[in-house]
CSV table of C-alpha atoms (C1' of nucleotides) in Angstrom, one decimal:
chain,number,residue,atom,x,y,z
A,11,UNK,CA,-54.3,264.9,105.5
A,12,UNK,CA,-55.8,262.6,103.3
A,13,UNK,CA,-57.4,260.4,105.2
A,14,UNK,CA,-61.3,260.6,106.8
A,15,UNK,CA,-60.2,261.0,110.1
A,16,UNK,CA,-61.4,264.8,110.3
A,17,UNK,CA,-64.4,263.7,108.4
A,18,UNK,CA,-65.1,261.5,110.9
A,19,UNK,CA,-64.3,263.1,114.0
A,20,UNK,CA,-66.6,265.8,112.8
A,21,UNK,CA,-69.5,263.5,112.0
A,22,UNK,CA,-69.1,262.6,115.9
A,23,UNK,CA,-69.5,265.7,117.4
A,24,UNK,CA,-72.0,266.8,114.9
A,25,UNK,CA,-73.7,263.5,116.5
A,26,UNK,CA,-72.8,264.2,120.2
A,27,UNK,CA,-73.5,268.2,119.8
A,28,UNK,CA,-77.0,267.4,118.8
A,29,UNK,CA,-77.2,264.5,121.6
A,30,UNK,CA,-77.2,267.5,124.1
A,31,UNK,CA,-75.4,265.8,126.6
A,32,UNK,CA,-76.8,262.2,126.5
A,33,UNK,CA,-74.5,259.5,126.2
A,34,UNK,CA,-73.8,258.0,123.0
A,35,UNK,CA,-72.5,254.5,122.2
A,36,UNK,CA,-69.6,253.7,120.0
A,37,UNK,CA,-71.9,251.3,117.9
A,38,UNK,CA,-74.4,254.3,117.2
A,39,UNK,CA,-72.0,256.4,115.8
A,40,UNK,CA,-71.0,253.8,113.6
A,41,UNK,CA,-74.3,253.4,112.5
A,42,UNK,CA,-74.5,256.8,111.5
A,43,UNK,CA,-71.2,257.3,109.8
A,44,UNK,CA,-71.3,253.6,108.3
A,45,UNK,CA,-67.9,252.3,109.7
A,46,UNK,CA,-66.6,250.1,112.4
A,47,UNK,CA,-67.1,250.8,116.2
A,48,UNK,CA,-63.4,250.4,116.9
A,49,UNK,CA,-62.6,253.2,114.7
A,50,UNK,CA,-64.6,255.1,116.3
A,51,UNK,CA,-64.0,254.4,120.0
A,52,UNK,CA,-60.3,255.0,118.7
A,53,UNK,CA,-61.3,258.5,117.3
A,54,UNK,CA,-63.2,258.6,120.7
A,55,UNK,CA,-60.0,258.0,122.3
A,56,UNK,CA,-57.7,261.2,120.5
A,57,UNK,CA,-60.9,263.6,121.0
A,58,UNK,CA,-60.2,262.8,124.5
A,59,UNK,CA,-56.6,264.0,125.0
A,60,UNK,CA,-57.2,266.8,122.8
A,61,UNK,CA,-60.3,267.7,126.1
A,62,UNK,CA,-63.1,268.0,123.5
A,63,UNK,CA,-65.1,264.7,124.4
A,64,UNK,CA,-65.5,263.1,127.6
A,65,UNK,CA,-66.5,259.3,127.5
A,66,UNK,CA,-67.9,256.6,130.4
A,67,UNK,CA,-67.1,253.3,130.2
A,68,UNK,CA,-69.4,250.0,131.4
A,69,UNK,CA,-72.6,249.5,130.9
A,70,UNK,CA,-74.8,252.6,129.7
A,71,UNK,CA,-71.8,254.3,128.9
A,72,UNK,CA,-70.9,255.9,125.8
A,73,UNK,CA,-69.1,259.6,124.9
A,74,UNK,CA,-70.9,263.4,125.1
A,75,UNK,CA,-68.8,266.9,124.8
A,76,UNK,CA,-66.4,268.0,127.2
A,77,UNK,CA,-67.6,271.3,126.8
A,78,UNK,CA,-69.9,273.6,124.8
A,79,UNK,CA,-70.7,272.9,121.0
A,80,UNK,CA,-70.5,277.1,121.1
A,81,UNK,CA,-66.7,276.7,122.5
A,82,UNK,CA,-65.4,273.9,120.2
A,83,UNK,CA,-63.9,275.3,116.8
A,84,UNK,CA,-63.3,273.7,114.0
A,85,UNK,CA,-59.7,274.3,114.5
A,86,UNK,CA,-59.6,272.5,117.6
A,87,UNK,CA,-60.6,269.3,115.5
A,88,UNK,CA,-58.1,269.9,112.7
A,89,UNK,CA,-55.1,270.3,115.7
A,90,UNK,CA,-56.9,266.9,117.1
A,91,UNK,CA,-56.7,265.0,113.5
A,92,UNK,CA,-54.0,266.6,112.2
A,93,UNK,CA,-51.3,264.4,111.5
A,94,UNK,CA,-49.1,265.3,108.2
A,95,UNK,CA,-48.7,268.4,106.2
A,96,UNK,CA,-51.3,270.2,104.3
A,97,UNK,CA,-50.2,269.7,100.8
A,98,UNK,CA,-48.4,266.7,101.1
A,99,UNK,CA,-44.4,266.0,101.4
A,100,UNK,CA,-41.9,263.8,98.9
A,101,UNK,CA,-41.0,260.8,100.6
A,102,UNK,CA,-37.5,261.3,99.4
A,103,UNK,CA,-34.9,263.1,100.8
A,104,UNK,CA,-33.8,265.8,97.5
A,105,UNK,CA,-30.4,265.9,96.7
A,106,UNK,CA,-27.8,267.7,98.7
A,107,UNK,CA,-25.6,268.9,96.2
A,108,UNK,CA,-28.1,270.6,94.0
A,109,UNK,CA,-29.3,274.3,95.3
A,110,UNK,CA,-32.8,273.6,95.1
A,111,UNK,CA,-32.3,269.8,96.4
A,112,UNK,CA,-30.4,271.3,99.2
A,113,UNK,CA,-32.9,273.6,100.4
A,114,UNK,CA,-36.3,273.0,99.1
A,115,UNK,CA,-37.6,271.5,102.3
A,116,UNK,CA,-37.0,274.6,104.0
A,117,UNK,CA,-38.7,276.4,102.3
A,118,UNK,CA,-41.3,274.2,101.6
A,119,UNK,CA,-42.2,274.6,105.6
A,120,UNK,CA,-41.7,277.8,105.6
A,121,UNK,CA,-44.9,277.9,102.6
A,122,UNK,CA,-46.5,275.1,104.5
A,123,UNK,CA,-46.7,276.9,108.0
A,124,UNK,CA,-47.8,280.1,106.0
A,125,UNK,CA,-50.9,277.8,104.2
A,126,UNK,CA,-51.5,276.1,106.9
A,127,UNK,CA,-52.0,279.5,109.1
A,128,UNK,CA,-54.7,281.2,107.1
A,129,UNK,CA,-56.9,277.7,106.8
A,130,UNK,CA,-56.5,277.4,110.9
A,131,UNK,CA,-57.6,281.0,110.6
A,132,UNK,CA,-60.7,280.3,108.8
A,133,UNK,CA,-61.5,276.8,110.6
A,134,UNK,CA,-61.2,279.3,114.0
A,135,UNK,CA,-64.2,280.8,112.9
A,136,UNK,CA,-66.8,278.6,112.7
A,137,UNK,CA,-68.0,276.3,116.1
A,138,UNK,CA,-69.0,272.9,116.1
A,139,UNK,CA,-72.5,275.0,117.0
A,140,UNK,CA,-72.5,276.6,113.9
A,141,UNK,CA,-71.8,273.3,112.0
A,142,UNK,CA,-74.2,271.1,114.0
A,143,UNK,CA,-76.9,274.3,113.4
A,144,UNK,CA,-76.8,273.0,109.9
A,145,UNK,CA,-78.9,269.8,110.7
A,146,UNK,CA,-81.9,271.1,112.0
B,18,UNK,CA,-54.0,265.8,99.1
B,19,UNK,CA,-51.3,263.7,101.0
B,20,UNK,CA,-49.6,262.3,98.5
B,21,UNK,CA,-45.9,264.0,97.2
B,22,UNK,CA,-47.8,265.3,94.1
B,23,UNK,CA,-47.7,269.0,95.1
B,24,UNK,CA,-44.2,269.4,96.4
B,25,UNK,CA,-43.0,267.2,93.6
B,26,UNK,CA,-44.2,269.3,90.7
B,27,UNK,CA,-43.2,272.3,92.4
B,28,UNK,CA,-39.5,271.1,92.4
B,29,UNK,CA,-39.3,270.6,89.3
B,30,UNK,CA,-41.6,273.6,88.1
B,31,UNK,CA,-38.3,275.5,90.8
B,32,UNK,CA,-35.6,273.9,88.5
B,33,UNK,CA,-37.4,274.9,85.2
B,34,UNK,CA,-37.6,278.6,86.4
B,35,UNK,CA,-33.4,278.8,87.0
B,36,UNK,CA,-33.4,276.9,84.2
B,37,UNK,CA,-34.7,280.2,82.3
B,38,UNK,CA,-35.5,278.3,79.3
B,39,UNK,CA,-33.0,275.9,78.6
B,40,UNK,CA,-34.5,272.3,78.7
B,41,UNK,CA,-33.9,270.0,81.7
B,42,UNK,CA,-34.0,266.4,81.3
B,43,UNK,CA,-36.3,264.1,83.6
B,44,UNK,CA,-33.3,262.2,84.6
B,45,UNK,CA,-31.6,265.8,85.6
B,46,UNK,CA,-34.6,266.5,87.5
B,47,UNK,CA,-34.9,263.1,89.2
B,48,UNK,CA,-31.9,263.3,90.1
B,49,UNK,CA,-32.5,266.3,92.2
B,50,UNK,CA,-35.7,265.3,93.7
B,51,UNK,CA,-34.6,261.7,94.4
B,52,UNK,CA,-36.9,260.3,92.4
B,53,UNK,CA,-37.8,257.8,89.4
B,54,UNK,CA,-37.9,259.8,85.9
B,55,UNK,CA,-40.8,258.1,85.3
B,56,UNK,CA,-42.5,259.7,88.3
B,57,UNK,CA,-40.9,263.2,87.0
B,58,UNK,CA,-42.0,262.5,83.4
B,59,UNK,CA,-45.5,261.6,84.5
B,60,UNK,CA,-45.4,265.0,86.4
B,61,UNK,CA,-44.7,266.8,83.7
B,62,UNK,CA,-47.1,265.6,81.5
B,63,UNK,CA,-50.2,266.8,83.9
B,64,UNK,CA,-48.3,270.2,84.3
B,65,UNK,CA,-48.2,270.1,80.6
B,66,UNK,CA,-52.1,269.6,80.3
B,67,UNK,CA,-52.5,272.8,82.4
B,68,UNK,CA,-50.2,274.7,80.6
B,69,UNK,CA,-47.1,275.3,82.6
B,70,UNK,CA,-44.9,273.8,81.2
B,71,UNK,CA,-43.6,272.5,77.8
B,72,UNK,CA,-41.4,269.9,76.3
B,73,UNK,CA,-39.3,268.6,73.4
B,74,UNK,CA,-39.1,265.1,72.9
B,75,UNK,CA,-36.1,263.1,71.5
B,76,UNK,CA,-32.6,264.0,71.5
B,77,UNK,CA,-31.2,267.3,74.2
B,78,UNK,CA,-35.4,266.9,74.5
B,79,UNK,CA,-36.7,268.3,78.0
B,80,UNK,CA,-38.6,270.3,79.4
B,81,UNK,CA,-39.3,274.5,80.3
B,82,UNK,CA,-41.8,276.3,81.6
B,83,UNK,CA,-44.6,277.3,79.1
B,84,UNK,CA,-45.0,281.0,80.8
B,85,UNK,CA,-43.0,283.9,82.8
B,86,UNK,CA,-42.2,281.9,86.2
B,87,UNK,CA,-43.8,285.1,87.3
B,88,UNK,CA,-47.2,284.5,85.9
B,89,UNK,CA,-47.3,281.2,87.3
B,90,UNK,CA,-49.0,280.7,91.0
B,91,UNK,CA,-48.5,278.4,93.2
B,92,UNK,CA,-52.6,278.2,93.0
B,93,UNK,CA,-52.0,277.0,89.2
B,94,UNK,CA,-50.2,274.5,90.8
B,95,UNK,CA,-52.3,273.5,93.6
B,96,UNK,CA,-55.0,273.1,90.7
B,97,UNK,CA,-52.8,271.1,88.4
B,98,UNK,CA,-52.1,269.0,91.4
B,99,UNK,CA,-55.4,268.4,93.1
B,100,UNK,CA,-57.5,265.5,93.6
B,101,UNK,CA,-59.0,265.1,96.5
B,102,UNK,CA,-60.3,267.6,99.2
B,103,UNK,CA,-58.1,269.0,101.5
B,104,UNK,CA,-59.2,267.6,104.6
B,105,UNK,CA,-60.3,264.3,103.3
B,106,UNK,CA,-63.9,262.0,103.1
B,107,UNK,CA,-64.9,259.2,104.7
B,108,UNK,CA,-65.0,256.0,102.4
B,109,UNK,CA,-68.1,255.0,103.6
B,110,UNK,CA,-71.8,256.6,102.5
B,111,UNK,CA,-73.2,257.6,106.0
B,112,UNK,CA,-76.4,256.4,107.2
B,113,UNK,CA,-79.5,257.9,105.2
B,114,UNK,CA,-81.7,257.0,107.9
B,115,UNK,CA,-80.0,259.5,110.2
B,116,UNK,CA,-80.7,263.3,110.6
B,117,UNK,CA,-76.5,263.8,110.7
B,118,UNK,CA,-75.7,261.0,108.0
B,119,UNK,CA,-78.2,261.7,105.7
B,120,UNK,CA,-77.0,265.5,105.2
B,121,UNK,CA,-73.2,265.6,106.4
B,122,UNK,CA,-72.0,265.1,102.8
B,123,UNK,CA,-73.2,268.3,102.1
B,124,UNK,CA,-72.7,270.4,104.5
B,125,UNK,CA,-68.5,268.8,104.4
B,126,UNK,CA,-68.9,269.8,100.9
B,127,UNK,CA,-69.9,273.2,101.3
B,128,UNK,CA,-67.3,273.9,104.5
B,129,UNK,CA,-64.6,272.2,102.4
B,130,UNK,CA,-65.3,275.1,99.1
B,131,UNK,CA,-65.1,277.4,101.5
B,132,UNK,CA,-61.7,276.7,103.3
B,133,UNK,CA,-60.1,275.2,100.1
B,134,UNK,CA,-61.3,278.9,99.0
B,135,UNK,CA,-58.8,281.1,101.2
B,136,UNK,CA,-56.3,278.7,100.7
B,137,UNK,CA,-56.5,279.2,97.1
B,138,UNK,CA,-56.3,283.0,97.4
B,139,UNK,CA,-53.0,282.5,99.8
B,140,UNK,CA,-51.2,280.4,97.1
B,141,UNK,CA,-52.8,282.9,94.5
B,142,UNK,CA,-50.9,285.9,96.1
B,143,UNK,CA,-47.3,284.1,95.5
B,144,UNK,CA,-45.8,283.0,92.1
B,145,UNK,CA,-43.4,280.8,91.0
B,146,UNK,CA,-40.5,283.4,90.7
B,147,UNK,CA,-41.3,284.3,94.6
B,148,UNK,CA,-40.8,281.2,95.4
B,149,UNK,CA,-37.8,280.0,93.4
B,150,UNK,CA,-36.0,283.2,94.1
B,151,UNK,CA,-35.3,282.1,97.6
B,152,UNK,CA,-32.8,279.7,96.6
B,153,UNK,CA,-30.3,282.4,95.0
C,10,DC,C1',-73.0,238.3,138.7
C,11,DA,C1',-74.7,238.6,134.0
C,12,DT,C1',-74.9,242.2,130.8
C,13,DT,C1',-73.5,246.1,128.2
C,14,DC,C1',-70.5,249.0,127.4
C,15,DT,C1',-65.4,251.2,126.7
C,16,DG,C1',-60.3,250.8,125.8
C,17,DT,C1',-56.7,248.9,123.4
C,18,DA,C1',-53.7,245.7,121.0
C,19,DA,C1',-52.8,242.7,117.2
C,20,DT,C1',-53.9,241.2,112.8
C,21,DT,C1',-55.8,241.2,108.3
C,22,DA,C1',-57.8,243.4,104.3
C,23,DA,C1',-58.3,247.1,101.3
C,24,DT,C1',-56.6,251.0,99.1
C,25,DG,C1',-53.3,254.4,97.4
C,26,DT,C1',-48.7,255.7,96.0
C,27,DT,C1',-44.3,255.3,94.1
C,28,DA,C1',-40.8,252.6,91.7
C,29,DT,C1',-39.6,249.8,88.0
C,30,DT,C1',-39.6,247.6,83.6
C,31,DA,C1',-40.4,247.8,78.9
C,32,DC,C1',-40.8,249.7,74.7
C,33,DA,C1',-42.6,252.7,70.8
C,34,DG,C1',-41.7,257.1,68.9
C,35,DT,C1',-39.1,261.5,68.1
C,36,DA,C1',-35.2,264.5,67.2
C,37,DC,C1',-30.5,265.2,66.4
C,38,DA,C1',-26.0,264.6,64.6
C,39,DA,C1',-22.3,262.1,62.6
D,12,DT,C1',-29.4,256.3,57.5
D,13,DT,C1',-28.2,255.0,61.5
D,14,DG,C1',-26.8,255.2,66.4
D,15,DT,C1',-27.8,257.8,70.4
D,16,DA,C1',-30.4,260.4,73.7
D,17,DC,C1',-34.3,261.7,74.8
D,18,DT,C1',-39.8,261.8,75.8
D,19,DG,C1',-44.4,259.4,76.4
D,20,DT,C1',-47.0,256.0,78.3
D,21,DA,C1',-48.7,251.5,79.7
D,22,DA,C1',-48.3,247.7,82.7
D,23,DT,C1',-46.7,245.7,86.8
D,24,DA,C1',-44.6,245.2,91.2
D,25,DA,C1',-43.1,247.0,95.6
D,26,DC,C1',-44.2,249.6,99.4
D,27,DA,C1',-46.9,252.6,102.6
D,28,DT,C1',-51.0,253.9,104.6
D,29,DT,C1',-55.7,253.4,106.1
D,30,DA,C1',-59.6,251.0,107.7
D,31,DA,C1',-61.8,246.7,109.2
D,32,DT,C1',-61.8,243.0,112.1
D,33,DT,C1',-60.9,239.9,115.9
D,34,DA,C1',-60.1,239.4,120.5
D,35,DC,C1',-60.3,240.2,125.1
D,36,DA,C1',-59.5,242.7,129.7
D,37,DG,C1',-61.8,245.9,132.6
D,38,DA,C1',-65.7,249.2,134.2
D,39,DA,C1',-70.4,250.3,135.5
D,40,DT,C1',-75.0,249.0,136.1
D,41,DG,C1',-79.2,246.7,137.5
DNA sequence: CATTCTGTAATTAATGTTATTACAGTACAA
DNA sequence: TTGTACTGTAATAACATTAATTACAGAATG
């Protein structure tokens, strides 16, 4: 993951834990994180299904937590955001007849799942509380 | 880090290690990974500049690992490797004029040292000839 | 019922990554 | 001493991914 989606999606909640329940608009947010509304409503959108941000549409409406800043771990945004692995994977398959070709991938997920578990570990330990804390 | 730069250089830093010594050829090695020697040469030349590897140009030229595969980590490679932070940045320069914007560079700075840190110490804890002898 | 907002699709622009081409230089070996 | 088989590296092109933009339907409010 390469991108700025977790970036982002972070800068939201930051945004909407210290909003305290208040709805925010889609055009804020990108005021504070300097990017296009869309991208955020779409970010919006994925914090949703993943049940961490609730959001009202029409007039006066805008997004807020769907539950405590306290209860939301960073984990829980990496699982939303996450899309690709950690440390990145060759866009070619290896080649079959060579014993490390053959079986690299394996074990590269094997390593992968094994990274991946002690970051999740760590980012299970501190709340979008503890993060938003920061700002005060 | 999304990019095929990690599990690229550790195929090649695999073959290099079965290899024990005797020098592989980019084209050898592309062939295995399924990629342009170019790309492999290129490779090679950064893990070269961190001193894991070394090579011998001109004719049955190649390349061999500079060290014991077992004194080489995975975290030496991770370091040869890296670029970017692991969980990515926004392109954009948040909004100064907000409480969140104005500080969230920071704070993603310090929270990205500290989980790029344990993940460090997990790829620190295996070495090269771990991984590469689960392909005998 | 005009206004202000979300939700989402479709397109374009910007950026990043890998492949390819080209060629100079090095080492070996006949 | 010259052909061959390599590396090293630059420059460019092809491709993939990401973000921005445009467009518009639909929801809620006053």
């Amino acid at each position: 993951m390469n991108n700025g989606r977790f970036p982002i999606s972070l800068h939201i909640l930051t945004l909407l834990a210290r909003a305290e329940g208040s709805l925010l608009s889609s055009d804020f947010i990108a005021g504070s994180i300097n990017c296009n509304p869309v991208i955020v409503r779409k970010e919006i959108s994925n914090l949703r299904n993943s049940g961490l941000v609730e959001s009202k549409e029409g007039k006066n409406g805008g997004a807020a937590l769907a539950k405590p800043a306290e209860s939301i771990m960073l984990s829980d945004i990496y699982g939303a955001v996450r899309q690709s692995s950690l440390l990145g994977n060759s866009r070619n398959t290896p080649n079959p007849d060579c014993a490390v070709g053959r079986d690299i991938n394996t074990h590269l997920e094997h390593l992968y799942a094994e990274v991946e578990d002690v970051l999740v570990n760590k980012l299970h330990g501190i709340s979008l509380a503890d993060f938003s804390r920061q700002f005060d």
